PDB file of C-alpha atoms in Angstrom:
ATOM      1  CA  UNK A   1      11.684   9.015  32.525  1.00  0.00           C
ATOM      2  CA  UNK A   2       9.784  11.728  30.688  1.00  0.00           C
ATOM      3  CA  UNK A   3      10.103  12.092  26.934  1.00  0.00           C
ATOM      4  CA  UNK A   4      10.507  15.410  25.187  1.00  0.00           C
ATOM      5  CA  UNK A   5       7.934  15.366  22.400  1.00  0.00           C
ATOM      6  CA  UNK A   6       7.975  18.873  21.011  1.00  0.00           C
ATOM      7  CA  UNK A   7      11.483  18.950  19.587  1.00  0.00           C
ATOM      8  CA  UNK A   8      10.984  19.949  15.919  1.00  0.00           C
ATOM      9  CA  UNK A   9      14.554  19.421  14.785  1.00  0.00           C
ATOM     10  CA  UNK A  10      13.878  16.159  12.957  1.00  0.00           C
ATOM     11  CA  UNK A  11      10.949  17.241  10.834  1.00  0.00           C
ATOM     12  CA  UNK A  12      11.060  20.994  10.385  1.00  0.00           C
ATOM     13  CA  UNK A  13      12.156  23.025   7.395  1.00  0.00           C
ATOM     14  CA  UNK A  14      15.299  24.219   9.109  1.00  0.00           C
ATOM     15  CA  UNK A  15      13.952  27.636  10.041  1.00  0.00           C
ATOM     16  CA  UNK A  16      11.989  26.694  13.145  1.00  0.00           C
ATOM     17  CA  UNK A  17      13.190  27.531  16.600  1.00  0.00           C
ATOM     18  CA  UNK A  18      14.000  24.568  18.795  1.00  0.00           C
ATOM     19  CA  UNK A  19      11.918  24.436  21.955  1.00  0.00           C
ATOM     20  CA  UNK A  20      11.710  21.914  24.759  1.00  0.00           C
ATOM     21  CA  UNK A  21       9.111  21.141  27.330  1.00  0.00           C
ATOM     22  CA  UNK A  22      10.201  21.418  30.937  1.00  0.00           C
ATOM     23  CA  UNK A  23       9.716  17.980  32.472  1.00  0.00           C
ATOM     24  CA  UNK A  24      10.329  16.759  36.008  1.00  0.00           C
ATOM     25  CA  UNK A  25      13.255  14.436  36.559  1.00  0.00           C
ATOM     26  CA  UNK A  26      15.260  12.942  33.723  1.00  0.00           C
ATOM     27  CA  UNK A  27      14.223  13.659  30.114  1.00  0.00           C
ATOM     28  CA  UNK A  28      14.980  11.986  26.799  1.00  0.00           C
ATOM     29  CA  UNK A  29      14.707  13.147  23.207  1.00  0.00           C
ATOM     30  CA  UNK A  30      14.342  10.382  20.583  1.00  0.00           C
ATOM     31  CA  UNK A  31      15.490  11.742  17.212  1.00  0.00           C
ATOM     32  CA  UNK A  32      16.339  10.589  13.681  1.00  0.00           C
ATOM     33  CA  UNK A  33      18.747  13.361  12.625  1.00  0.00           C
ATOM     34  CA  UNK A  34      20.156  11.707   9.492  1.00  0.00           C
ATOM     35  CA  UNK A  35      16.850  11.052   7.768  1.00  0.00           C
ATOM     36  CA  UNK A  36      13.450  11.704   9.273  1.00  0.00           C
ATOM     37  CA  UNK A  37      10.626   9.387   8.250  1.00  0.00           C
ATOM     38  CA  UNK A  38       8.612   9.989   6.192  1.00  0.00           C
ATOM     39  CA  UNK A  39       9.625  13.467   4.956  1.00  0.00           C
ATOM     40  CA  UNK A  40      13.302  12.648   4.640  1.00  0.00           C
ATOM     41  CA  UNK A  41      14.726  15.899   6.017  1.00  0.00           C
ATOM     42  CA  UNK A  42      18.051  15.984   7.866  1.00  0.00           C
ATOM     43  CA  UNK A  43      18.888  17.947  10.976  1.00  0.00           C
ATOM     44  CA  UNK A  44      21.421  20.692  10.326  1.00  0.00           C
ATOM     45  CA  UNK A  45      24.752  20.776  12.116  1.00  0.00           C
ATOM     46  CA  UNK A  46      23.742  23.911  14.028  1.00  0.00           C
ATOM     47  CA  UNK A  47      20.612  22.239  15.339  1.00  0.00           C
ATOM     48  CA  UNK A  48      22.534  19.099  16.266  1.00  0.00           C
ATOM     49  CA  UNK A  49      24.881  21.177  18.359  1.00  0.00           C
ATOM     50  CA  UNK A  50      21.950  22.986  19.939  1.00  0.00           C
ATOM     51  CA  UNK A  51      20.326  19.678  20.852  1.00  0.00           C
ATOM     52  CA  UNK A  52      23.560  18.411  22.402  1.00  0.00           C
ATOM     53  CA  UNK A  53      23.876  21.599  24.420  1.00  0.00           C
ATOM     54  CA  UNK A  54      20.336  21.186  25.727  1.00  0.00           C
ATOM     55  CA  UNK A  55      20.988  17.553  26.739  1.00  0.00           C
ATOM     56  CA  UNK A  56      24.142  18.541  28.575  1.00  0.00           C
ATOM     57  CA  UNK A  57      22.480  21.380  30.482  1.00  0.00           C
ATOM     58  CA  UNK A  58      19.332  19.379  31.269  1.00  0.00           C
ATOM     59  CA  UNK A  59      21.262  16.213  32.176  1.00  0.00           C
ATOM     60  CA  UNK A  60      19.047  14.494  29.614  1.00  0.00           C
ATOM     61  CA  UNK A  61      19.558  11.646  27.159  1.00  0.00           C
ATOM     62  CA  UNK A  62      19.356  11.688  23.369  1.00  0.00           C
ATOM     63  CA  UNK A  63      18.341   8.462  21.637  1.00  0.00           C
ATOM     64  CA  UNK A  64      19.713   8.716  18.088  1.00  0.00           C
ATOM     65  CA  UNK A  65      18.039   6.269  15.704  1.00  0.00           C
ATOM     66  CA  UNK A  66      20.234   6.091  12.593  1.00  0.00           C
ATOM     67  CA  UNK A  67      18.162   3.545  10.694  1.00  0.00           C
ATOM     68  CA  UNK A  68      19.324   4.338   7.142  1.00  0.00           C
ATOM     69  CA  UNK A  69      21.819   7.192   7.438  1.00  0.00           C
ATOM     70  CA  UNK A  70      24.284   5.336   5.204  1.00  0.00           C
ATOM     71  CA  UNK A  71      22.098   6.012   2.170  1.00  0.00           C
ATOM     72  CA  UNK A  72      22.833   9.632   1.377  1.00  0.00           C
ATOM     73  CA  UNK A  73      22.963  10.614  -2.304  1.00  0.00           C
ATOM     74  CA  UNK A  74      23.594  14.345  -2.309  1.00  0.00           C
ATOM     75  CA  UNK A  75      25.900  16.603  -0.352  1.00  0.00           C
ATOM     76  CA  UNK A  76      28.574  15.699   2.173  1.00  0.00           C
ATOM     77  CA  UNK A  77      27.777  13.179   4.926  1.00  0.00           C
ATOM     78  CA  UNK A  78      26.416  14.710   8.100  1.00  0.00           C
ATOM     79  CA  UNK A  79      28.148  13.683  11.321  1.00  0.00           C
ATOM     80  CA  UNK A  80      26.182  11.512  13.690  1.00  0.00           C
ATOM     81  CA  UNK A  81      25.149  13.148  16.936  1.00  0.00           C
ATOM     82  CA  UNK A  82      27.158  10.475  18.706  1.00  0.00           C
ATOM     83  CA  UNK A  83      30.351  11.627  16.963  1.00  0.00           C
ATOM     84  CA  UNK A  84      29.754  15.162  18.266  1.00  0.00           C
ATOM     85  CA  UNK A  85      28.848  14.126  21.784  1.00  0.00           C
ATOM     86  CA  UNK A  86      31.550  15.260  24.180  1.00  0.00           C
ATOM     87  CA  UNK A  87      29.506  14.818  27.357  1.00  0.00           C
ATOM     88  CA  UNK A  88      28.203  11.267  27.062  1.00  0.00           C
ATOM     89  CA  UNK A  89      24.554  12.120  26.480  1.00  0.00           C
ATOM     90  CA  UNK A  90      23.804  10.192  23.251  1.00  0.00           C
ATOM     91  CA  UNK A  91      22.602   6.602  22.882  1.00  0.00           C
ATOM     92  CA  UNK A  92      23.226   5.648  19.251  1.00  0.00           C
ATOM     93  CA  UNK A  93      21.010   2.909  17.766  1.00  0.00           C
ATOM     94  CA  UNK A  94      21.346   1.224  14.397  1.00  0.00           C
ATOM     95  CA  UNK A  95      20.846  -2.064  12.589  1.00  0.00           C
ATOM     96  CA  UNK A  96      22.042  -4.014   9.577  1.00  0.00           C
ATOM     97  CA  UNK A  97      18.538  -4.691   8.240  1.00  0.00           C
ATOM     98  CA  UNK A  98      18.600  -2.044   5.523  1.00  0.00           C
ATOM     99  CA  UNK A  99      22.304  -2.001   4.722  1.00  0.00           C
ATOM    100  CA  UNK A 100      22.884  -5.761   4.588  1.00  0.00           C
ATOM    101  CA  UNK A 101      19.936  -8.114   5.015  1.00  0.00           C
ATOM    102  CA  UNK A 102      16.794  -8.011   7.203  1.00  0.00           C
ATOM    103  CA  UNK A 103      17.117 -11.707   7.980  1.00  0.00           C
ATOM    104  CA  UNK A 104      20.229 -11.030  10.025  1.00  0.00           C
ATOM    105  CA  UNK A 105      18.025  -9.560  12.762  1.00  0.00           C
ATOM    106  CA  UNK A 106      21.147  -7.828  14.026  1.00  0.00           C
ATOM    107  CA  UNK A 107      21.167  -4.393  15.615  1.00  0.00           C
ATOM    108  CA  UNK A 108      23.387  -2.449  17.945  1.00  0.00           C
ATOM    109  CA  UNK A 109      23.309   0.285  20.559  1.00  0.00           C
ATOM    110  CA  UNK A 110      26.315   2.461  21.336  1.00  0.00           C
ATOM    111  CA  UNK A 111      26.008   3.888  24.837  1.00  0.00           C
ATOM    112  CA  UNK A 112      28.230   6.076  27.018  1.00  0.00           C
ATOM    113  CA  UNK A 113      30.814   4.141  29.000  1.00  0.00           C
ATOM    114  CA  UNK A 114      29.042   5.057  32.222  1.00  0.00           C
ATOM    115  CA  UNK A 115      25.969   3.092  31.106  1.00  0.00           C
ATOM    116  CA  UNK A 116      27.640   0.087  29.515  1.00  0.00           C
ATOM    117  CA  UNK A 117      27.349  -2.286  32.477  1.00  0.00           C
ATOM    118  CA  UNK A 118      23.682  -1.447  32.991  1.00  0.00           C
ATOM    119  CA  UNK A 119      22.828  -2.015  29.332  1.00  0.00           C
ATOM    120  CA  UNK A 120      24.808  -5.248  29.206  1.00  0.00           C
ATOM    121  CA  UNK A 121      22.831  -6.511  32.177  1.00  0.00           C
ATOM    122  CA  UNK A 122      19.525  -5.393  30.632  1.00  0.00           C
ATOM    123  CA  UNK A 123      20.391  -7.145  27.367  1.00  0.00           C
ATOM    124  CA  UNK A 124      21.374 -10.319  29.216  1.00  0.00           C
ATOM    125  CA  UNK A 125      18.123 -10.394  31.169  1.00  0.00           C
ATOM    126  CA  UNK A 126      15.803  -9.173  28.437  1.00  0.00           C
ATOM    127  CA  UNK A 127      16.792 -11.457  25.542  1.00  0.00           C
ATOM    128  CA  UNK A 128      19.073 -14.220  24.383  1.00  0.00           C
ATOM    129  CA  UNK A 129      20.865 -11.810  22.068  1.00  0.00           C
ATOM    130  CA  UNK A 130      21.947 -12.399  18.490  1.00  0.00           C
ATOM    131  CA  UNK A 131      23.799 -15.604  17.553  1.00  0.00           C
ATOM    132  CA  UNK A 132      27.534 -15.214  18.128  1.00  0.00           C
ATOM    133  CA  UNK A 133      28.279 -16.761  14.726  1.00  0.00           C
ATOM    134  CA  UNK A 134      26.202 -14.084  12.984  1.00  0.00           C
ATOM    135  CA  UNK A 135      27.944 -11.355  14.953  1.00  0.00           C
ATOM    136  CA  UNK A 136      31.386 -12.799  14.144  1.00  0.00           C
ATOM    137  CA  UNK A 137      30.622 -13.009  10.416  1.00  0.00           C
ATOM    138  CA  UNK A 138      29.404  -9.404  10.244  1.00  0.00           C
ATOM    139  CA  UNK A 139      32.395  -8.239  12.296  1.00  0.00           C
ATOM    140  CA  UNK A 140      34.819  -9.950   9.882  1.00  0.00           C
ATOM    141  CA  UNK A 141      32.901  -8.529   6.925  1.00  0.00           C
ATOM    142  CA  UNK A 142      33.421  -5.025   8.313  1.00  0.00           C
ATOM    143  CA  UNK A 143      36.978  -5.557   9.537  1.00  0.00           C
ATOM    144  CA  UNK A 144      38.158  -6.753   6.114  1.00  0.00           C
ATOM    145  CA  UNK A 145      36.750  -3.672   4.362  1.00  0.00           C
ATOM    146  CA  UNK A 146      33.865  -5.357   2.546  1.00  0.00           C
ATOM    147  CA  UNK A 147      31.189  -3.368   4.368  1.00  0.00           C
ATOM    148  CA  UNK A 148      32.433   0.067   3.259  1.00  0.00           C
ATOM    149  CA  UNK A 149      32.775  -1.148  -0.346  1.00  0.00           C
ATOM    150  CA  UNK A 150      29.278  -2.619  -0.183  1.00  0.00           C
ATOM    151  CA  UNK A 151      27.819   0.674   1.048  1.00  0.00           C
ATOM    152  CA  UNK A 152      29.529   2.641  -1.699  1.00  0.00           C
ATOM    153  CA  UNK A 153      28.187   0.261  -4.332  1.00  0.00           C
ATOM    154  CA  UNK A 154      24.649   0.343  -2.934  1.00  0.00           C
ATOM    155  CA  UNK A 155      24.603   4.147  -2.673  1.00  0.00           C
ATOM    156  CA  UNK A 156      25.465   4.421  -6.365  1.00  0.00           C
ATOM    157  CA  UNK A 157      22.919   1.748  -7.295  1.00  0.00           C
ATOM    158  CA  UNK A 158      20.085   3.256  -5.271  1.00  0.00           C
ATOM    159  CA  UNK A 159      20.850   6.752  -6.532  1.00  0.00           C
ATOM    160  CA  UNK A 160      20.439   5.487 -10.105  1.00  0.00           C
ATOM    161  CA  UNK A 161      17.235   3.667  -9.271  1.00  0.00           C
ATOM    162  CA  UNK A 162      15.799   6.722  -7.567  1.00  0.00           C
ATOM    163  CA  UNK A 163      16.617   8.818 -10.620  1.00  0.00           C
ATOM    164  CA  UNK A 164      14.994   6.239 -12.904  1.00  0.00           C
ATOM    165  CA  UNK A 165      11.746   6.258 -10.935  1.00  0.00           C
ATOM    166  CA  UNK A 166      11.616  10.062 -10.727  1.00  0.00           C
ATOM    167  CA  UNK A 167      12.212  10.388 -14.485  1.00  0.00           C
ATOM    168  CA  UNK A 168       9.560   7.764 -15.264  1.00  0.00           C
ATOM    169  CA  UNK A 169       6.960   9.515 -13.102  1.00  0.00           C
ATOM    170  CA  UNK A 170       7.653  12.860 -14.756  1.00  0.00           C
ATOM    171  CA  UNK A 171       7.408  11.241 -18.178  1.00  0.00           C
ATOM    172  CA  UNK A 172       4.076   9.572 -17.358  1.00  0.00           C
ATOM    173  CA  UNK A 173       2.401  12.408 -15.457  1.00  0.00           C
ATOM    174  CA  UNK A 174       4.131  15.585 -16.654  1.00  0.00           C
ATOM    175  CA  UNK A 175       3.065  18.663 -14.707  1.00  0.00           C
ATOM    176  CA  UNK A 176       0.541  16.632 -12.717  1.00  0.00           C
ATOM    177  CA  UNK A 177       3.256  15.322 -10.405  1.00  0.00           C
ATOM    178  CA  UNK A 178       5.836  16.938  -8.143  1.00  0.00           C
ATOM    179  CA  UNK A 179       8.729  14.778  -7.033  1.00  0.00           C
ATOM    180  CA  UNK A 180      10.151  15.506  -3.595  1.00  0.00           C
ATOM    181  CA  UNK A 181      13.737  14.241  -3.564  1.00  0.00           C
ATOM    182  CA  UNK A 182      15.696  14.610  -0.361  1.00  0.00           C
ATOM    183  CA  UNK A 183      19.372  13.901   0.154  1.00  0.00           C
ATOM    184  CA  UNK A 184      18.940  10.322   1.285  1.00  0.00           C
ATOM    185  CA  UNK A 185      16.652   7.454   2.172  1.00  0.00           C
ATOM    186  CA  UNK A 186      15.014   4.545   0.400  1.00  0.00           C
ATOM    187  CA  UNK A 187      11.818   6.172  -0.829  1.00  0.00           C
ATOM    188  CA  UNK A 188      10.677   9.343  -2.588  1.00  0.00           C
ATOM    189  CA  UNK A 189       7.503  11.366  -2.191  1.00  0.00           C
ATOM    190  CA  UNK A 190       5.347  12.017  -5.259  1.00  0.00           C
ATOM    191  CA  UNK A 191       2.663  14.683  -4.964  1.00  0.00           C
ATOM    192  CA  UNK A 192      -0.344  14.643  -7.328  1.00  0.00           C
ATOM    193  CA  UNK A 193      -2.066  17.884  -6.367  1.00  0.00           C
ATOM    194  CA  UNK A 194      -4.037  18.335  -9.579  1.00  0.00           C
ATOM    195  CA  UNK A 195      -5.730  14.940  -9.865  1.00  0.00           C
ATOM    196  CA  UNK A 196      -8.655  15.801  -7.622  1.00  0.00           C
ATOM    197  CA  UNK A 197      -8.240  12.892  -5.208  1.00  0.00           C
ATOM    198  CA  UNK A 198      -6.798  12.522  -1.748  1.00  0.00           C
ATOM    199  CA  UNK A 199      -3.521  10.692  -1.347  1.00  0.00           C
ATOM    200  CA  UNK A 200      -5.330   7.911   0.522  1.00  0.00           C
ATOM    201  CA  UNK A 201      -7.637   7.386  -2.459  1.00  0.00           C
ATOM    202  CA  UNK A 202      -4.705   7.406  -4.880  1.00  0.00           C
ATOM    203  CA  UNK A 203      -2.885   4.918  -2.670  1.00  0.00           C
ATOM    204  CA  UNK A 204      -5.952   2.670  -2.596  1.00  0.00           C
ATOM    205  CA  UNK A 205      -6.158   2.682  -6.400  1.00  0.00           C
ATOM    206  CA  UNK A 206      -2.447   1.999  -6.728  1.00  0.00           C
ATOM    207  CA  UNK A 207      -2.634  -0.905  -4.286  1.00  0.00           C
ATOM    208  CA  UNK A 208      -5.576  -2.382  -6.173  1.00  0.00           C
ATOM    209  CA  UNK A 209      -3.317  -2.377  -9.236  1.00  0.00           C
ATOM    210  CA  UNK A 210      -0.599  -4.205  -7.317  1.00  0.00           C
ATOM    211  CA  UNK A 211       1.573  -1.148  -6.668  1.00  0.00           C
ATOM    212  CA  UNK A 212       2.564  -0.600  -3.049  1.00  0.00           C
ATOM    213  CA  UNK A 213       2.268   3.158  -2.574  1.00  0.00           C
ATOM    214  CA  UNK A 214       1.573   4.542   0.884  1.00  0.00           C
ATOM    215  CA  UNK A 215      -0.293   7.802   1.639  1.00  0.00           C
ATOM    216  CA  UNK A 216       1.724  10.487   3.385  1.00  0.00           C
ATOM    217  CA  UNK A 217      -1.388  11.662   5.240  1.00  0.00           C
ATOM    218  CA  UNK A 218      -1.499   8.379   7.168  1.00  0.00           C
ATOM    219  CA  UNK A 219       1.712   9.429   8.958  1.00  0.00           C
ATOM    220  CA  UNK A 220       0.581  12.824  10.219  1.00  0.00           C
ATOM    221  CA  UNK A 221      -0.874  13.538  13.640  1.00  0.00           C
ATOM    222  CA  UNK A 222      -2.985  16.573  12.681  1.00  0.00           C
ATOM    223  CA  UNK A 223      -6.214  16.707  10.713  1.00  0.00           C
ATOM    224  CA  UNK A 224      -4.797  18.534   7.688  1.00  0.00           C
ATOM    225  CA  UNK A 225      -1.400  18.860   6.104  1.00  0.00           C
ATOM    226  CA  UNK A 226       0.830  17.677   3.304  1.00  0.00           C
ATOM    227  CA  UNK A 227      -0.320  14.894   1.015  1.00  0.00           C
ATOM    228  CA  UNK A 228       1.627  12.648  -1.303  1.00  0.00           C
ATOM    229  CA  UNK A 229       2.556   9.063  -2.007  1.00  0.00           C
ATOM    230  CA  UNK A 230       5.559   7.305  -0.518  1.00  0.00           C
ATOM    231  CA  UNK A 231       7.229   5.199  -3.191  1.00  0.00           C
ATOM    232  CA  UNK A 232      10.128   2.830  -2.702  1.00  0.00           C
ATOM    233  CA  UNK A 233      12.677   2.619  -5.488  1.00  0.00           C
ATOM    234  CA  UNK A 234      15.289   0.147  -4.306  1.00  0.00           C
ATOM    235  CA  UNK A 235      13.836  -2.826  -6.227  1.00  0.00           C
ATOM    236  CA  UNK A 236      13.584  -1.111  -9.635  1.00  0.00           C
ATOM    237  CA  UNK A 237      15.945  -2.942 -11.967  1.00  0.00           C
ATOM    238  CA  UNK A 238      15.926  -0.748 -15.086  1.00  0.00           C
ATOM    239  CA  UNK A 239      14.609   2.427 -16.688  1.00  0.00           C
ATOM    240  CA  UNK A 240      12.254   0.319 -18.801  1.00  0.00           C
ATOM    241  CA  UNK A 241      10.754  -1.241 -15.697  1.00  0.00           C
ATOM    242  CA  UNK A 242      10.376   2.170 -14.072  1.00  0.00           C
ATOM    243  CA  UNK A 243       8.515   3.422 -17.158  1.00  0.00           C
ATOM    244  CA  UNK A 244       6.193   0.400 -17.136  1.00  0.00           C
ATOM    245  CA  UNK A 245       5.388   0.920 -13.462  1.00  0.00           C
ATOM    246  CA  UNK A 246       4.692   4.621 -13.982  1.00  0.00           C
ATOM    247  CA  UNK A 247       2.314   3.834 -16.870  1.00  0.00           C
ATOM    248  CA  UNK A 248       0.539   1.261 -14.678  1.00  0.00           C
ATOM    249  CA  UNK A 249       0.201   3.855 -11.950  1.00  0.00           C
ATOM    250  CA  UNK A 250      -1.264   6.406 -14.352  1.00  0.00           C
ATOM    251  CA  UNK A 251      -3.799   3.838 -15.560  1.00  0.00           C
ATOM    252  CA  UNK A 252      -4.693   2.966 -11.963  1.00  0.00           C
ATOM    253  CA  UNK A 253      -5.396   6.620 -11.207  1.00  0.00           C
ATOM    254  CA  UNK A 254      -7.753   6.775 -14.200  1.00  0.00           C
TER     255      UNK A 254
END
């Protein structure tokens, strides 16, 4: 199977034209339409429909990785590609690692009915699967309505924590920082264009101070491009803690 690699719908600004490479035989397009990592952009509804139309015409597959689509803080929820798929072209993958607990080691794949037997056989041969007790507990948790209430609570909590970190960074750095907040996800991007250092150097200094910031440039595949620091916010407990961390970061940058 060939993989379509030049589909820009998951990381573009929304104004790019969608193009596909002609490949022999069957093709597949792996995408993260809800929240692209690391930039956090979402694929528009128009582009989702365009991608589905391409898959139908090309008899191709779309692998939709919805790894944290439940965490959306602004705007209405975007429909999953799978919910729009009328021709059975989407394989929808997800897990409970980010929405419940990583230790569950429990994921899922929703495939078209025509492929179910083949995937069941592949799963049976390829692994022992997840413990049935774990699956039953999570199923009951969802069936009884606890899962939806949990997600609502965590969305509100993470939205507050994101706001606390963004406010603390602006307070500590002022005009020296630009905060890039997208509609969802579990991290923000802080850009320090005026400090005179690369994002990799700033990340190194932050890590030396015990702060786990990651450089955006480490994720790109071209020599030059956007820079910034990826910062998680889900473990920030209070505004006071966010302020202390921002002050530590400023001191680390010198």
